[in-house]
PDB file of C-alpha atoms in Angstrom:
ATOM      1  CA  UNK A   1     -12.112 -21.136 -17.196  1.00  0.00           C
ATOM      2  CA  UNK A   2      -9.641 -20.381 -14.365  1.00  0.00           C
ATOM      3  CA  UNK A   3     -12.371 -19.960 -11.731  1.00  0.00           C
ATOM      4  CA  UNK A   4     -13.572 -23.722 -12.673  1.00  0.00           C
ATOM      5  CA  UNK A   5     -10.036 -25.156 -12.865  1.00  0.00           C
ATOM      6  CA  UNK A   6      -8.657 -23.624  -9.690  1.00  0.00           C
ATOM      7  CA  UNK A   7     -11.231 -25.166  -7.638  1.00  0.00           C
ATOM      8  CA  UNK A   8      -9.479 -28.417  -8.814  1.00  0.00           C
ATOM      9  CA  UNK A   9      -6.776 -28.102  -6.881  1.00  0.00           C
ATOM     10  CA  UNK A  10      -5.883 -30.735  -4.286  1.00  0.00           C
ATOM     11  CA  UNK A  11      -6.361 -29.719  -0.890  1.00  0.00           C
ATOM     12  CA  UNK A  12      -7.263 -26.245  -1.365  1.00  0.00           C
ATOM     13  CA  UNK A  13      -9.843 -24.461   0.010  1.00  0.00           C
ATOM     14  CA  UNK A  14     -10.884 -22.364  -2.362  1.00  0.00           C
ATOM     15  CA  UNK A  15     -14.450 -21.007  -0.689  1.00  0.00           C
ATOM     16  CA  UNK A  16     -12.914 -17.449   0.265  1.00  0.00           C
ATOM     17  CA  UNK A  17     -11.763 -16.846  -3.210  1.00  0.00           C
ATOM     18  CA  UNK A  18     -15.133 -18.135  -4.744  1.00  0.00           C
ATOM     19  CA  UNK A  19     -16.793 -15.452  -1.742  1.00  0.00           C
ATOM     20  CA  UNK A  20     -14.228 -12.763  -3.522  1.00  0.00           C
ATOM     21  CA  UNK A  21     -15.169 -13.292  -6.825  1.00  0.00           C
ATOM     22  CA  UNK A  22     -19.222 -13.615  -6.083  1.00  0.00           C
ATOM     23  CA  UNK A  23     -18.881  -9.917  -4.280  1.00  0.00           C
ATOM     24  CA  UNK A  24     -16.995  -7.963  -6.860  1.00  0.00           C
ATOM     25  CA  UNK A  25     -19.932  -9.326  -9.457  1.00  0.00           C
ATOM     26  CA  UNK A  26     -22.820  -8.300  -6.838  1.00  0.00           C
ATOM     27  CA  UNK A  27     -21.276  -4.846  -6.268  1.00  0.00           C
ATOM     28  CA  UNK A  28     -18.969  -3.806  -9.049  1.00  0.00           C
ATOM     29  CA  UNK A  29     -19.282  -0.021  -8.247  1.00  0.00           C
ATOM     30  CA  UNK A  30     -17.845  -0.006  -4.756  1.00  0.00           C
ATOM     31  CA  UNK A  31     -15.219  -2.415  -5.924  1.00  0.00           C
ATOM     32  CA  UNK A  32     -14.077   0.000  -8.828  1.00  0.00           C
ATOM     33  CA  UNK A  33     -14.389   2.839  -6.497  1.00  0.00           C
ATOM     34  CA  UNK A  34     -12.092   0.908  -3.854  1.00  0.00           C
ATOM     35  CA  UNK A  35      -9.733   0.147  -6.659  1.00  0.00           C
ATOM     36  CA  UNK A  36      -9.347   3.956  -7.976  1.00  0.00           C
ATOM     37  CA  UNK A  37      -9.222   5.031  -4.382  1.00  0.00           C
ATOM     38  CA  UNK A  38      -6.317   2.799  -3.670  1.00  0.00           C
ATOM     39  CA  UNK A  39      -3.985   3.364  -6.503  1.00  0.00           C
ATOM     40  CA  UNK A  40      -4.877   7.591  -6.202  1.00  0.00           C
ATOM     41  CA  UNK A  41      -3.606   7.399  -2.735  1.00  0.00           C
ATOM     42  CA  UNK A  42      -1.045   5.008  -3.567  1.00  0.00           C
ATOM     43  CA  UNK A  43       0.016   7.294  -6.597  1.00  0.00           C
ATOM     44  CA  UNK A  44      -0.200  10.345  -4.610  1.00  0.00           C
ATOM     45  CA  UNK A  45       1.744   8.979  -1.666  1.00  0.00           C
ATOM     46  CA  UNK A  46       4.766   8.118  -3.939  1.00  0.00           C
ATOM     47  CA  UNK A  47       4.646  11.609  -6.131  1.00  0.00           C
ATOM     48  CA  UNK A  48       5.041  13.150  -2.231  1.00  0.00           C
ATOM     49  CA  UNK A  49       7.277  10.497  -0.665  1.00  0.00           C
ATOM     50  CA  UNK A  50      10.275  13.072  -0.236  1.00  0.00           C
ATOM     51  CA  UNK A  51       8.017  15.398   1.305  1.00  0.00           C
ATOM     52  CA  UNK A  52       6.247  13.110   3.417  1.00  0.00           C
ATOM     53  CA  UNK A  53       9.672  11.762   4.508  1.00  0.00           C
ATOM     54  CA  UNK A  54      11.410  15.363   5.103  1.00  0.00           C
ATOM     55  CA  UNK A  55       8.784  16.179   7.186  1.00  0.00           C
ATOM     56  CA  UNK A  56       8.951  12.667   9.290  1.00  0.00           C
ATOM     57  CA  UNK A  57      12.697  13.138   9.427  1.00  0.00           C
ATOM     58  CA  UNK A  58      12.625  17.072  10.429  1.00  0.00           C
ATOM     59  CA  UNK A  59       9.906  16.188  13.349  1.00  0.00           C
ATOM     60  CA  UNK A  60      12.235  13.724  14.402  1.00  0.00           C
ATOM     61  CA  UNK A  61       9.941  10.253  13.658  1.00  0.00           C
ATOM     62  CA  UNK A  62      12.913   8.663  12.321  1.00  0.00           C
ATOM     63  CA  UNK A  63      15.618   8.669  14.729  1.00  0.00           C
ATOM     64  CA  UNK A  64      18.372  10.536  15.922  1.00  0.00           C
ATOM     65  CA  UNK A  65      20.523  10.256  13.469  1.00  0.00           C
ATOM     66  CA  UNK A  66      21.030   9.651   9.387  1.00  0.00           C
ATOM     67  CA  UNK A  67      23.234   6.857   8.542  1.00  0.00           C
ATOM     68  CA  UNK A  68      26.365   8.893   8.100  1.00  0.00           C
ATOM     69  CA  UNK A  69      26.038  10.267  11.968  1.00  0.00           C
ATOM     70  CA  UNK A  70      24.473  13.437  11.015  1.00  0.00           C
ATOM     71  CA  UNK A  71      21.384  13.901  12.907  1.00  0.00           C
ATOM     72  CA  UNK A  72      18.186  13.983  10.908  1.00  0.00           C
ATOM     73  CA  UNK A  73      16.885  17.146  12.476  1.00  0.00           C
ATOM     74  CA  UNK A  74      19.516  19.289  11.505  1.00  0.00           C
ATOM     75  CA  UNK A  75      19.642  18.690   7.938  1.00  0.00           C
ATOM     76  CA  UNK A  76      17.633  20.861   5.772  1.00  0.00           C
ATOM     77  CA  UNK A  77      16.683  20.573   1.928  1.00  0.00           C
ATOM     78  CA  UNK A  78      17.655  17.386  -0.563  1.00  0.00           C
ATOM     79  CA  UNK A  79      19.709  15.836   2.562  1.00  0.00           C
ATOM     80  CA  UNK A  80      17.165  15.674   4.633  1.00  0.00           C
ATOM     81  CA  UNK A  81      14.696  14.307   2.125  1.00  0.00           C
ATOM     82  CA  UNK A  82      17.294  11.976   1.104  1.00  0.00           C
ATOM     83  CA  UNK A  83      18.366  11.021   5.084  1.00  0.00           C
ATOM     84  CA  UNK A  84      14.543  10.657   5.522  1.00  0.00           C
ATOM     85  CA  UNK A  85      13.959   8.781   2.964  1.00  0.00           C
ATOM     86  CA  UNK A  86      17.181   5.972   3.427  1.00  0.00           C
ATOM     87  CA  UNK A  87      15.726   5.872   6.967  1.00  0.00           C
ATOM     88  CA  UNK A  88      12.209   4.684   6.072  1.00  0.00           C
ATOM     89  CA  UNK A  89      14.247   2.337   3.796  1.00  0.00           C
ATOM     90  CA  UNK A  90      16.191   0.353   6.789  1.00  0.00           C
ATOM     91  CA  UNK A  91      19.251   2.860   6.187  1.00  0.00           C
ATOM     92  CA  UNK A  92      21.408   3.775   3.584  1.00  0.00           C
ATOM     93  CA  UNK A  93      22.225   0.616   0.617  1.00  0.00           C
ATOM     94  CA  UNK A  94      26.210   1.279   1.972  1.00  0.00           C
ATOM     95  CA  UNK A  95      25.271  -0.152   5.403  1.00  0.00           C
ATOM     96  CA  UNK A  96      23.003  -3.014   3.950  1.00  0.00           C
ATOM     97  CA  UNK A  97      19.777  -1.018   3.930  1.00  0.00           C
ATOM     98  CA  UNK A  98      17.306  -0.642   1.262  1.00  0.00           C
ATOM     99  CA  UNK A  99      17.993   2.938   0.785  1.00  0.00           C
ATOM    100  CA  UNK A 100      16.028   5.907  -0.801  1.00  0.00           C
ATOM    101  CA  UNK A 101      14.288   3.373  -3.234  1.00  0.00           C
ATOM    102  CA  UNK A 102      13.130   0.912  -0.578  1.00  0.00           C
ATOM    103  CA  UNK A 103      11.866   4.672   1.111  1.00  0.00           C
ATOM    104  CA  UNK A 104       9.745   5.521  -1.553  1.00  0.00           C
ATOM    105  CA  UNK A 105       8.068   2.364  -1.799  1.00  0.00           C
ATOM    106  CA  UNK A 106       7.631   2.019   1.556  1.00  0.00           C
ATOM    107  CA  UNK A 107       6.050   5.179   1.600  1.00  0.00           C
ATOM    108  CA  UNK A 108       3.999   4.640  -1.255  1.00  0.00           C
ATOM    109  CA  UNK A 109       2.888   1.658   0.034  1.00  0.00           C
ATOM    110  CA  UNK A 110       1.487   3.318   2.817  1.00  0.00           C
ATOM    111  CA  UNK A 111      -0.449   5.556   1.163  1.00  0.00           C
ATOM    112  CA  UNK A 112      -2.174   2.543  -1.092  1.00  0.00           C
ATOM    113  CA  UNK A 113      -2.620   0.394   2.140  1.00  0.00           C
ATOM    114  CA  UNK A 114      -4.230   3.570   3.962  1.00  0.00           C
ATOM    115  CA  UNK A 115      -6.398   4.268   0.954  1.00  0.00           C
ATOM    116  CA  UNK A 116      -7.852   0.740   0.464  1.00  0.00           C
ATOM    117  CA  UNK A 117      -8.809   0.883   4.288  1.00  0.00           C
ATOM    118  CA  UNK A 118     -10.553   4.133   4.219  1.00  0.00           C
ATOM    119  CA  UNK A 119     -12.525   3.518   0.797  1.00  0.00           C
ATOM    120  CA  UNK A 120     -13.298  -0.825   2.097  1.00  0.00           C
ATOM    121  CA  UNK A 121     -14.498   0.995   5.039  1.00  0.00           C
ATOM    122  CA  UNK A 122     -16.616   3.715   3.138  1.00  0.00           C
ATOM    123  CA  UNK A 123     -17.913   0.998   0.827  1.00  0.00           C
ATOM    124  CA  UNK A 124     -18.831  -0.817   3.695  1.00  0.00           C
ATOM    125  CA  UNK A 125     -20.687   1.421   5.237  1.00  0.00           C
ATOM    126  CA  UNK A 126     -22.683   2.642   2.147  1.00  0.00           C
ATOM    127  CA  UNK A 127     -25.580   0.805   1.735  1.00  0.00           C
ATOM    128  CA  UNK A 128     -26.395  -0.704  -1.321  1.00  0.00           C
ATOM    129  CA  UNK A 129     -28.339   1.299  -4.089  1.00  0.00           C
TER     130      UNK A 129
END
């Protein structure tokens, strides 16, 4: 019912989302596989997001310095995961940044985006069975 009554829509082009559709019914493996893929990664990127971001923030990928002046490299422990993390975020929510939250999405998002291009490009590679 919604694939017939979107088509209706005036002055839409709906011929990539009719191509979408006709794929994931021709190859509904690889598509679940791509899904899974993408939300493990994306899962597993935000569990580690502190992590990840402590070690971005100790190698010095972030900048020179936290939003309080401190410089990121020589913090150590739950500062510099939380430094890390407000820098990934566009700085601390005090200085009109998204913060440690905006961080950890960021970061998760990441990891989903990086694991639906690795398992598209697997499943495009693998030839059908």
């Amino acid at each position: 019912m919604f694939i017939s009554n979107i088509g209706k829509l005036k002055g839409v082009s709906m011929g990539w989302f009719t191509d979408i559709i006709d794929y994931v019914a021709e190859n509904p493996i690889k598509c679940a596989c791509m899904a899974v893929a993408t939300v493990a990664t994306g899962g597993a990127a935000l569990a580690a997001a502190g992590p990840i971001a402590a070690a971005a923030g100790g190698a010095g990928l972030l900048g020179a310095t936290a939003t309080t002046g401190t410089a990121i490299g020589t913090l150590s422990g739950a500062a510099l995961t939380n430094a890390s993390l407000a820098a990934i975020g566009g700085g601390a929510l005090a200085a009109g940044g998204g913060g440690m939250a905006a961080g950890t999405a960021i970061v998760g998002t990441a990891g989903a985006v990086t694991g639906a291009a690795v398992s598209g490009g697997i499943a495009a590679a693998t030839k059908d069975a």
